Amino acid sequence: MSALTQDTIDRYTQIAVEASKRGSKVLLEHWGKLKQIKEKSTAGDLVTEADHLSEECVLNYLREKCPNHTILSEESGLHAVEGAEFIWAVDPLDGTTNYTHQVPIVAVSIALIYKGNPIVGVVYNPFVEEMFVAGENRGAYLNDQPITVSDVETLGKSILATGFAYDRRDTPDNNYAEFCYLTSQTQGVRRMGSAALDLAYVACGRFDGFWERGLNVWDIAAGTLLVREAGGVVSSYENGPIDLNSGRILATNGLIHVDTSKTLQKVHDTLPPILFDS
Ligand code: IPD
Ligand code: CA
Ligand code: CA
């Protein structure tokens, strides 16, 4: 627990909500009218003018409201403020590949991190007008209605989500084996293309669990708090404490957490060591 007051959490939550709306307005305006689609780190890792312009709107607003806070944002990186206790983690467009193909599964994801833990998390998909909001010890909400994780108790009755990082062509640790095996153990594994929304869907009980590797803080910080505040569990693959910088995350309704963690490890242990970095 961060020992911040509820008023402080609520105030920052409202700032995150407003920032996400401002970014989302840009996403709606540029929908279907993109002029620039570029590749970043690797083939398939796309960035568009919508990513940049959404980021500009979000960051301008956060800077105006919280000039003493550091900001870490996907497209422009770290904007460090000396002595800052708070860090905003911003993904101005989570689901860029979907966006470029006009698949409306995208979100603006904004988290506020204090002493290493997310204390505010907002994931907003403007195309279906779904605003997921969480504040530390304040619960999780979808469009102002409280949400909770599902009550599915077994992997066999579960539906999970995952994704594949942009380096999947270059590393054998590409999540394909985990995806295949868990597909055979569950009612299905979805690949929506937005990690922030995957986590938000776990929080509201649509998915029972989500795992992925190769993610960044801005992809998962807001969703991590959503899942926790909705009663779920977020951890490393091995069911240890989550390290938001590790790239790996396992988030579930809690009831299937141990089984999912064990299954991920079983797949890892079954495959030849050469397939994995660690
Ligand atoms: C990506 C999405 C996707 C996940 C990738 C992320 P982006 O974020 O969250 O679901 O599989 O690993 O990088 O690039 O659309 O912001
Ligand atoms: Ca992202
Ligand atoms: Ca992004």
mmCIF file with all atom_site columns, N, CA and C in Angstrom, residues 102-128:
data_model
loop_
_atom_site.group_PDB
_atom_site.id
_atom_site.type_symbol
_atom_site.label_atom_id
_atom_site.label_alt_id
_atom_site.label_comp_id
_atom_site.label_asym_id
_atom_site.label_entity_id
_atom_site.label_seq_id
_atom_site.pdbx_PDB_ins_code
_atom_site.Cartn_x
_atom_site.Cartn_y
_atom_site.Cartn_z
_atom_site.occupancy
_atom_site.B_iso_or_equiv
_atom_site.pdbx_formal_charge
_atom_site.auth_seq_id
_atom_site.auth_comp_id
_atom_site.auth_asym_id
_atom_site.auth_atom_id
_atom_site.pdbx_PDB_model_num
ATOM 1  N N  . GLN A 1 102 ? -7.616  -0.816 -39.359 1.00 0.00 ? 102 GLN A N  1
ATOM 2  C CA . GLN A 1 102 ? -8.973  -0.414 -38.960 1.00 0.00 ? 102 GLN A CA 1
ATOM 3  C C  . GLN A 1 102 ? -9.738  -1.512 -38.229 1.00 0.00 ? 102 GLN A C  1
ATOM 4  N N  . VAL A 1 103 ? -9.017  -2.202 -37.372 1.00 0.00 ? 103 VAL A N  1
ATOM 5  C CA . VAL A 1 103 ? -9.639  -3.127 -36.421 1.00 0.00 ? 103 VAL A CA 1
ATOM 6  C C  . VAL A 1 103 ? -9.782  -2.340 -35.112 1.00 0.00 ? 103 VAL A C  1
ATOM 7  N N  . PRO A 1 104 ? -11.004 -2.091 -34.660 1.00 0.00 ? 104 PRO A N  1
ATOM 8  C CA . PRO A 1 104 ? -11.176 -1.142 -33.547 1.00 0.00 ? 104 PRO A CA 1
ATOM 9  C C  . PRO A 1 104 ? -10.904 -1.724 -32.161 1.00 0.00 ? 104 PRO A C  1
ATOM 10 N N  . ILE A 1 105 ? -9.846  -2.514 -32.069 1.00 0.00 ? 105 ILE A N  1
ATOM 11 C CA . ILE A 1 105 ? -9.422  -3.047 -30.763 1.00 0.00 ? 105 ILE A CA 1
ATOM 12 C C  . ILE A 1 105 ? -8.129  -2.320 -30.399 1.00 0.00 ? 105 ILE A C  1
ATOM 13 N N  . VAL A 1 106 ? -8.287  -1.118 -29.884 1.00 0.00 ? 106 VAL A N  1
ATOM 14 C CA . VAL A 1 106 ? -7.149  -0.262 -29.548 1.00 0.00 ? 106 VAL A CA 1
ATOM 15 C C  . VAL A 1 106 ? -7.489  0.520  -28.290 1.00 0.00 ? 106 VAL A C  1
ATOM 16 N N  . ALA A 1 107 ? -6.463  1.033  -27.639 1.00 0.00 ? 107 ALA A N  1
ATOM 17 C CA . ALA A 1 107 ? -6.721  1.783  -26.413 1.00 0.00 ? 107 ALA A CA 1
ATOM 18 C C  . ALA A 1 107 ? -5.609  2.787  -26.158 1.00 0.00 ? 107 ALA A C  1
ATOM 19 N N  . VAL A 1 108 ? -5.948  3.782  -25.371 1.00 0.00 ? 108 VAL A N  1
ATOM 20 C CA . VAL A 1 108 ? -4.931  4.630  -24.740 1.00 0.00 ? 108 VAL A CA 1
ATOM 21 C C  . VAL A 1 108 ? -4.769  4.075  -23.331 1.00 0.00 ? 108 VAL A C  1
ATOM 22 N N  . SER A 1 109 ? -3.522  3.821  -22.950 1.00 0.00 ? 109 SER A N  1
ATOM 23 C CA . SER A 1 109 ? -3.268  3.238  -21.627 1.00 0.00 ? 109 SER A CA 1
ATOM 24 C C  . SER A 1 109 ? -2.372  4.185  -20.821 1.00 0.00 ? 109 SER A C  1
ATOM 25 N N  . ILE A 1 110 ? -2.840  4.545  -19.641 1.00 0.00 ? 110 ILE A N  1
ATOM 26 C CA . ILE A 1 110 ? -2.096  5.502  -18.808 1.00 0.00 ? 110 ILE A CA 1
ATOM 27 C C  . ILE A 1 110 ? -2.069  5.000  -17.365 1.00 0.00 ? 110 ILE A C  1
ATOM 28 N N  . ALA A 1 111 ? -0.864  4.935  -16.811 1.00 0.00 ? 111 ALA A N  1
ATOM 29 C CA . ALA A 1 111 ? -0.743  4.532  -15.398 1.00 0.00 ? 111 ALA A CA 1
ATOM 30 C C  . ALA A 1 111 ? 0.108   5.547  -14.662 1.00 0.00 ? 111 ALA A C  1
ATOM 31 N N  . LEU A 1 112 ? -0.173  5.705  -13.384 1.00 0.00 ? 112 LEU A N  1
ATOM 32 C CA . LEU A 1 112 ? 0.703   6.497  -12.522 1.00 0.00 ? 112 LEU A CA 1
ATOM 33 C C  . LEU A 1 112 ? 1.380   5.538  -11.546 1.00 0.00 ? 112 LEU A C  1
ATOM 34 N N  . ILE A 1 113 ? 2.697   5.592  -11.530 1.00 0.00 ? 113 ILE A N  1
ATOM 35 C CA . ILE A 1 113 ? 3.486   4.666  -10.704 1.00 0.00 ? 113 ILE A CA 1
ATOM 36 C C  . ILE A 1 113 ? 4.124   5.445  -9.555  1.00 0.00 ? 113 ILE A C  1
ATOM 37 N N  . TYR A 1 114 ? 3.995   4.883  -8.366  1.00 0.00 ? 114 TYR A N  1
ATOM 38 C CA . TYR A 1 114 ? 4.561   5.518  -7.163  1.00 0.00 ? 114 TYR A CA 1
ATOM 39 C C  . TYR A 1 114 ? 5.297   4.440  -6.387  1.00 0.00 ? 114 TYR A C  1
ATOM 40 N N  . LYS A 1 115 ? 6.547   4.672  -6.088  1.00 0.00 ? 115 LYS A N  1
ATOM 41 C CA . LYS A 1 115 ? 7.389   3.682  -5.403  1.00 0.00 ? 115 LYS A CA 1
ATOM 42 C C  . LYS A 1 115 ? 7.324   2.318  -6.087  1.00 0.00 ? 115 LYS A C  1
ATOM 43 N N  . GLY A 1 116 ? 7.343   2.316  -7.382  1.00 0.00 ? 116 GLY A N  1
ATOM 44 C CA . GLY A 1 116 ? 7.402   1.075  -8.153  1.00 0.00 ? 116 GLY A CA 1
ATOM 45 C C  . GLY A 1 116 ? 6.068   0.407  -8.422  1.00 0.00 ? 116 GLY A C  1
ATOM 46 N N  . ASN A 1 117 ? 5.002   0.913  -7.816  1.00 0.00 ? 117 ASN A N  1
ATOM 47 C CA . ASN A 1 117 ? 3.689   0.273  -7.998  1.00 0.00 ? 117 ASN A CA 1
ATOM 48 C C  . ASN A 1 117 ? 2.699   1.192  -8.699  1.00 0.00 ? 117 ASN A C  1
ATOM 49 N N  . PRO A 1 118 ? 1.914   0.621  -9.626  1.00 0.00 ? 118 PRO A N  1
ATOM 50 C CA . PRO A 1 118 ? 0.870   1.448  -10.230 1.00 0.00 ? 118 PRO A CA 1
ATOM 51 C C  . PRO A 1 118 ? -0.200  1.796  -9.191  1.00 0.00 ? 118 PRO A C  1
ATOM 52 N N  . ILE A 1 119 ? -0.536  3.082  -9.097  1.00 0.00 ? 119 ILE A N  1
ATOM 53 C CA . ILE A 1 119 ? -1.570  3.508  -8.136  1.00 0.00 ? 119 ILE A CA 1
ATOM 54 C C  . ILE A 1 119 ? -2.796  4.063  -8.844  1.00 0.00 ? 119 ILE A C  1
ATOM 55 N N  . VAL A 1 120 ? -2.636  4.326  -10.152 1.00 0.00 ? 120 VAL A N  1
ATOM 56 C CA . VAL A 1 120 ? -3.760  4.733  -10.997 1.00 0.00 ? 120 VAL A CA 1
ATOM 57 C C  . VAL A 1 120 ? -3.589  4.005  -12.324 1.00 0.00 ? 120 VAL A C  1
ATOM 58 N N  . GLY A 1 121 ? -4.690  3.499  -12.861 1.00 0.00 ? 121 GLY A N  1
ATOM 59 C CA . GLY A 1 121 ? -4.621  2.839  -14.172 1.00 0.00 ? 121 GLY A CA 1
ATOM 60 C C  . GLY A 1 121 ? -5.868  3.132  -14.980 1.00 0.00 ? 121 GLY A C  1
ATOM 61 N N  . VAL A 1 122 ? -5.658  3.604  -16.208 1.00 0.00 ? 122 VAL A N  1
ATOM 62 C CA . VAL A 1 122 ? -6.790  3.902  -17.097 1.00 0.00 ? 122 VAL A CA 1
ATOM 63 C C  . VAL A 1 122 ? -6.504  3.277  -18.457 1.00 0.00 ? 122 VAL A C  1
ATOM 64 N N  . VAL A 1 123 ? -7.461  2.535  -18.963 1.00 0.00 ? 123 VAL A N  1
ATOM 65 C CA . VAL A 1 123 ? -7.375  1.952  -20.312 1.00 0.00 ? 123 VAL A CA 1
ATOM 66 C C  . VAL A 1 123 ? -8.674  2.315  -21.023 1.00 0.00 ? 123 VAL A C  1
ATOM 67 N N  . TYR A 1 124 ? -8.560  3.099  -22.091 1.00 0.00 ? 124 TYR A N  1
ATOM 68 C CA . TYR A 1 124 ? -9.768  3.604  -22.755 1.00 0.00 ? 124 TYR A CA 1
ATOM 69 C C  . TYR A 1 124 ? -9.776  3.215  -24.225 1.00 0.00 ? 124 TYR A C  1
ATOM 70 N N  . ASN A 1 125 ? -10.834 2.507  -24.645 1.00 0.00 ? 125 ASN A N  1
ATOM 71 C CA . ASN A 1 125 ? -11.058 2.211  -26.056 1.00 0.00 ? 125 ASN A CA 1
ATOM 72 C C  . ASN A 1 125 ? -12.198 3.107  -26.547 1.00 0.00 ? 125 ASN A C  1
ATOM 73 N N  . PRO A 1 126 ? -11.856 4.158  -27.275 1.00 0.00 ? 126 PRO A N  1
ATOM 74 C CA . PRO A 1 126 ? -12.891 5.123  -27.666 1.00 0.00 ? 126 PRO A CA 1
ATOM 75 C C  . PRO A 1 126 ? -13.837 4.579  -28.736 1.00 0.00 ? 126 PRO A C  1
ATOM 76 N N  . PHE A 1 127 ? -13.446 3.520  -29.428 1.00 0.00 ? 127 PHE A N  1
ATOM 77 C CA . PHE A 1 127 ? -14.281 3.015  -30.513 1.00 0.00 ? 127 PHE A CA 1
ATOM 78 C C  . PHE A 1 127 ? -15.515 2.287  -30.004 1.00 0.00 ? 127 PHE A C  1
ATOM 79 N N  . VAL A 1 128 ? -15.420 1.756  -28.807 1.00 0.00 ? 128 VAL A N  1
ATOM 80 C CA . VAL A 1 128 ? -16.608 1.136  -28.184 1.00 0.00 ? 128 VAL A CA 1
ATOM 81 C C  . VAL A 1 128 ? -16.973 1.889  -26.905 1.00 0.00 ? 128 VAL A C  1
#
